[in-house]
Coordinates of N, CA and C in Angstrom, one line a residue:
M450 N 71.9 65.5 138.4 CA 72.6 66.8 138.2 C 71.5 67.9 138.2
R451 N 71.7 68.9 139.1 CA 70.8 70.0 139.2 C 71.4 71.1 138.3
I452 N 70.5 71.6 137.3 CA 71.0 72.5 136.3 C 70.2 73.9 136.4
L453 N 70.9 75.0 136.3 CA 70.3 76.3 136.1 C 70.6 76.8 134.7
L454 N 69.5 77.2 134.0 CA 69.7 77.6 132.6 C 69.7 79.2 132.6
V455 N 70.7 79.8 132.0 CA 70.8 81.2 131.9 C 71.0 81.6 130.5
D456 N 69.9 82.3 129.9 CA 69.9 82.8 128.6 C 68.9 83.9 128.5
D457 N 69.2 85.0 127.8 CA 68.2 86.1 127.7 C 67.1 85.8 126.8
H458 N 67.1 84.7 126.0 CA 66.0 84.3 125.1 C 65.2 83.2 125.7
Q459 N 63.9 83.5 126.0 CA 63.0 82.5 126.6 C 62.9 81.2 125.7
V460 N 62.9 81.3 124.4 CA 62.7 80.2 123.5 C 63.9 79.3 123.7
V461 N 65.1 79.8 123.9 CA 66.3 79.0 124.1 C 66.2 78.2 125.4
R462 N 65.8 78.9 126.5 CA 65.7 78.3 127.8 C 64.7 77.2 127.7
E463 N 63.5 77.4 127.1 CA 62.5 76.4 127.0 C 63.0 75.2 126.2
G464 N 63.7 75.4 125.1 CA 64.2 74.3 124.3 C 65.2 73.5 125.1
L465 N 66.1 74.2 125.8 CA 67.1 73.5 126.6 C 66.4 72.6 127.7
R466 N 65.4 73.2 128.3 CA 64.7 72.5 129.4 C 64.1 71.3 128.8
R467 N 63.4 71.4 127.7 CA 62.8 70.2 127.1 C 63.8 69.1 126.8
M468 N 64.9 69.5 126.2 CA 66.0 68.6 125.9 C 66.6 67.9 127.1
L469 N 66.7 68.6 128.2 CA 67.4 68.1 129.4 C 66.4 67.3 130.3
E470 N 65.1 67.7 130.3 CA 64.2 67.0 131.2 C 64.0 65.5 130.9
V471 N 64.3 65.1 129.7 CA 64.1 63.7 129.4 C 65.2 62.8 129.9
E472 N 66.3 63.4 130.4 CA 67.4 62.7 130.9 C 67.2 62.4 132.4
P473 N 67.2 61.1 132.7 CA 66.9 60.7 134.1 C 67.8 61.2 135.2
D474 N 69.0 61.6 134.8 CA 70.0 62.0 135.9 C 70.1 63.6 135.8
M475 N 69.2 64.3 135.1 CA 69.3 65.7 135.0 C 68.0 66.4 135.4
E476 N 68.1 67.4 136.2 CA 66.9 68.2 136.6 C 67.2 69.7 136.5
V477 N 66.4 70.3 135.7 CA 66.5 71.8 135.5 C 65.8 72.4 136.7
V478 N 66.6 73.0 137.6 CA 66.0 73.5 138.9 C 65.6 75.0 138.8
G479 N 66.0 75.7 137.7 CA 65.7 77.1 137.5 C 66.2 77.6 136.2
E480 N 65.7 78.8 135.9 CA 66.0 79.6 134.7 C 66.2 81.0 135.1
A481 N 67.1 81.7 134.4 CA 67.3 83.1 134.5 C 67.6 83.8 133.2
A482 N 67.1 85.0 133.1 CA 67.2 85.8 131.8 C 68.3 86.8 131.9
D483 N 68.8 87.1 133.1 CA 69.9 88.1 133.2 C 70.8 87.8 134.3
A484 N 71.9 88.5 134.4 CA 72.9 88.2 135.4 C 72.5 88.4 136.8
E485 N 71.7 89.4 137.2 CA 71.3 89.6 138.5 C 70.4 88.4 139.0
D486 N 69.5 88.0 138.1 CA 68.6 86.9 138.5 C 69.4 85.6 138.5
A487 N 70.4 85.4 137.6 CA 71.2 84.2 137.7 C 72.0 84.1 139.0
L488 N 72.6 85.2 139.4 CA 73.3 85.2 140.7 C 72.4 84.9 141.9
A489 N 71.3 85.5 141.9 CA 70.3 85.2 143.0 C 69.9 83.7 143.0
K490 N 69.7 83.2 141.8 CA 69.3 81.8 141.7 C 70.4 80.8 142.0
V491 N 71.6 81.2 141.7 CA 72.8 80.3 142.0 C 72.9 80.2 143.6
K492 N 72.7 81.4 144.2 CA 72.7 81.4 145.7 C 71.6 80.6 146.3
L493 N 70.4 80.7 145.8 CA 69.2 80.1 146.3 C 69.1 78.6 146.0
L494 N 69.5 78.2 144.8 CA 69.3 76.9 144.3 C 70.5 75.9 144.4
S495 N 71.7 76.5 144.5 CA 72.9 75.7 144.6 C 73.0 74.7 143.5
P496 N 72.9 75.1 142.2 CA 72.9 74.1 141.1 C 74.3 73.5 141.0
D497 N 74.3 72.2 140.5 CA 75.6 71.6 140.2 C 76.2 72.2 138.9
L498 N 75.3 72.6 138.0 CA 75.8 73.1 136.7 C 75.0 74.3 136.3
V499 N 75.7 75.3 135.8 CA 75.0 76.5 135.2 C 75.3 76.5 133.8
L500 N 74.3 76.4 132.9 CA 74.4 76.4 131.5 C 74.1 77.8 131.1
L501 N 75.1 78.5 130.6 CA 75.1 80.0 130.5 C 75.4 80.5 129.1
D502 N 74.6 81.4 128.6 CA 74.8 82.0 127.3 C 75.9 83.1 127.5
I503 N 76.7 83.3 126.5 CA 77.9 84.2 126.6 C 77.4 85.7 126.3
K504 N 76.5 85.8 125.4 CA 76.0 87.2 125.0 C 74.7 87.5 125.7
M505 N 74.8 88.4 126.7 CA 73.6 88.7 127.5 C 73.5 90.3 127.5
P506 N 72.4 90.8 127.7 CA 72.2 92.3 127.5 C 72.9 93.1 128.6
D507 N 72.9 92.6 129.9 CA 73.4 93.5 131.0 C 74.9 93.2 131.3
V508 N 75.2 91.9 131.5 CA 76.6 91.5 131.8 C 76.9 90.3 131.0
D509 N 78.0 90.3 130.3 CA 78.3 89.2 129.4 C 78.6 87.9 130.2
G510 N 78.6 86.8 129.5 CA 78.8 85.5 130.2 C 80.2 85.3 130.8
I511 N 81.2 85.9 130.3 CA 82.5 85.8 130.9 C 82.5 86.4 132.3
V512 N 82.0 87.6 132.4 CA 82.0 88.3 133.7 C 81.1 87.5 134.6
L513 N 79.9 87.1 134.1 CA 79.0 86.3 135.0 C 79.6 85.0 135.4
T514 N 80.4 84.4 134.6 CA 81.1 83.1 135.0 C 82.0 83.4 136.2
R515 N 82.8 84.5 136.1 CA 83.6 84.9 137.2 C 82.8 85.1 138.5
R516 N 81.7 85.8 138.4 CA 80.9 86.1 139.6 C 80.3 84.8 140.2
I517 N 79.8 83.9 139.3 CA 79.3 82.6 139.8 C 80.3 81.8 140.5
K518 N 81.5 81.8 139.9 CA 82.6 81.0 140.6 C 83.0 81.6 141.9
E519 N 82.9 82.9 142.0 CA 83.2 83.6 143.3 C 82.1 83.2 144.3
E520 N 80.9 83.3 143.9 CA 79.7 83.1 144.8 C 79.5 81.6 145.1
A521 N 79.7 80.7 144.2 CA 79.4 79.3 144.3 C 80.5 78.5 143.6
P522 N 81.7 78.4 144.2 CA 82.8 77.7 143.6 C 82.5 76.2 143.2
S523 N 81.6 75.6 143.9 CA 81.3 74.2 143.6 C 80.4 74.0 142.4
S524 N 79.7 75.1 142.0 CA 78.9 75.0 140.8 C 79.8 75.1 139.5
K525 N 79.6 74.1 138.6 CA 80.3 74.2 137.4 C 79.5 75.1 136.4
V526 N 80.3 75.7 135.5 CA 79.7 76.6 134.5 C 80.1 76.1 133.1
V527 N 79.1 75.9 132.3 CA 79.3 75.5 130.9 C 78.7 76.6 130.0
I528 N 79.6 77.2 129.2 CA 79.2 78.3 128.3 C 78.5 77.7 127.1
L529 N 77.3 78.2 126.7 CA 76.6 77.7 125.5 C 76.4 79.0 124.7
T530 N 77.0 78.9 123.5 CA 77.0 80.1 122.6 C 77.1 79.8 121.1
L531 N 77.0 80.8 120.3 CA 77.2 80.7 118.9 C 78.6 81.0 118.5
Y532 N 79.4 81.6 119.5 CA 80.7 82.2 119.1 C 81.9 81.4 119.7
E533 N 82.7 80.8 118.8 CA 83.8 80.0 119.2 C 85.0 80.8 119.7
E534 N 85.1 82.1 119.4 CA 86.2 82.9 119.7 C 86.4 83.2 121.2
Y535 N 85.4 82.8 122.0 CA 85.5 83.1 123.5 C 86.0 82.0 124.3
L536 N 86.4 80.9 123.7 CA 86.8 79.7 124.4 C 87.9 80.0 125.5
A537 N 89.0 80.7 125.1 CA 90.0 80.9 126.0 C 89.6 81.8 127.2
Q538 N 88.8 82.9 126.9 CA 88.3 83.8 127.9 C 87.4 83.0 128.9
A539 N 86.6 82.1 128.4 CA 85.6 81.4 129.2 C 86.4 80.5 130.2
A540 N 87.5 79.8 129.6 CA 88.3 79.0 130.5 C 89.0 79.8 131.6
R541 N 89.5 80.9 131.2 CA 90.2 81.8 132.2 C 89.3 82.3 133.3
A542 N 88.0 82.5 132.9 CA 87.0 83.0 133.9 C 86.5 81.9 134.8
G543 N 86.8 80.6 134.5 CA 86.5 79.5 135.4 C 85.5 78.5 134.8
A544 N 85.1 78.7 133.5 CA 84.1 77.8 132.9 C 84.7 76.4 132.8
S545 N 83.9 75.4 133.1 CA 84.3 74.0 133.0 C 84.2 73.4 131.6
G546 N 83.4 74.1 130.8 CA 83.2 73.6 129.4 C 82.6 74.7 128.6
Y547 N 82.5 74.4 127.3 CA 82.1 75.4 126.2 C 81.4 74.6 125.1
L548 N 80.1 74.9 124.9 CA 79.4 74.2 123.9 C 78.8 75.2 122.9
L549 N 78.8 74.8 121.6 CA 78.2 75.7 120.6 C 76.7 75.4 120.5
K550 N 75.9 76.4 120.2 CA 74.4 76.3 120.2 C 73.9 75.4 119.0
D551 N 74.8 75.1 118.1 CA 74.3 74.3 117.0 C 74.5 72.8 117.3
L552 N 74.7 72.4 118.5 CA 74.9 71.0 118.8 C 73.6 70.2 118.8
K553 N 73.7 68.9 118.7 CA 72.6 68.0 118.7 C 72.3 67.7 120.2
R554 N 71.0 67.2 120.4 CA 70.6 66.9 121.8 C 71.5 65.8 122.4
E555 N 71.9 64.8 121.6 CA 72.8 63.8 122.1 C 74.1 64.3 122.6
E556 N 74.6 65.4 121.9 CA 75.9 66.0 122.3 C 75.7 66.8 123.6
L557 N 74.6 67.4 123.8 CA 74.3 68.2 125.0 C 74.3 67.2 126.2

């Protein structure tokens, strides 16, 4: 599985990368810190999965999910956030899943 990490916090992206790199069937193919970079990398890298933070400084994760699904409908989007209240919005925007940031590595 080819994964693109999208979060405005570098420490979160690095932590996720380390957690996912040990999995033999997962490859982190890129990272993005904002919506513009994320969309460019989705087009360039064609990831199977975009692991996306919901709270971003320029465009929120709900809007970005819609844009990703328009640009690359075959890429799955999983929202990774601290906030449970956005589950329904994320699903309506086209997200395939929703994970809370307090999860354990095994759960990820």
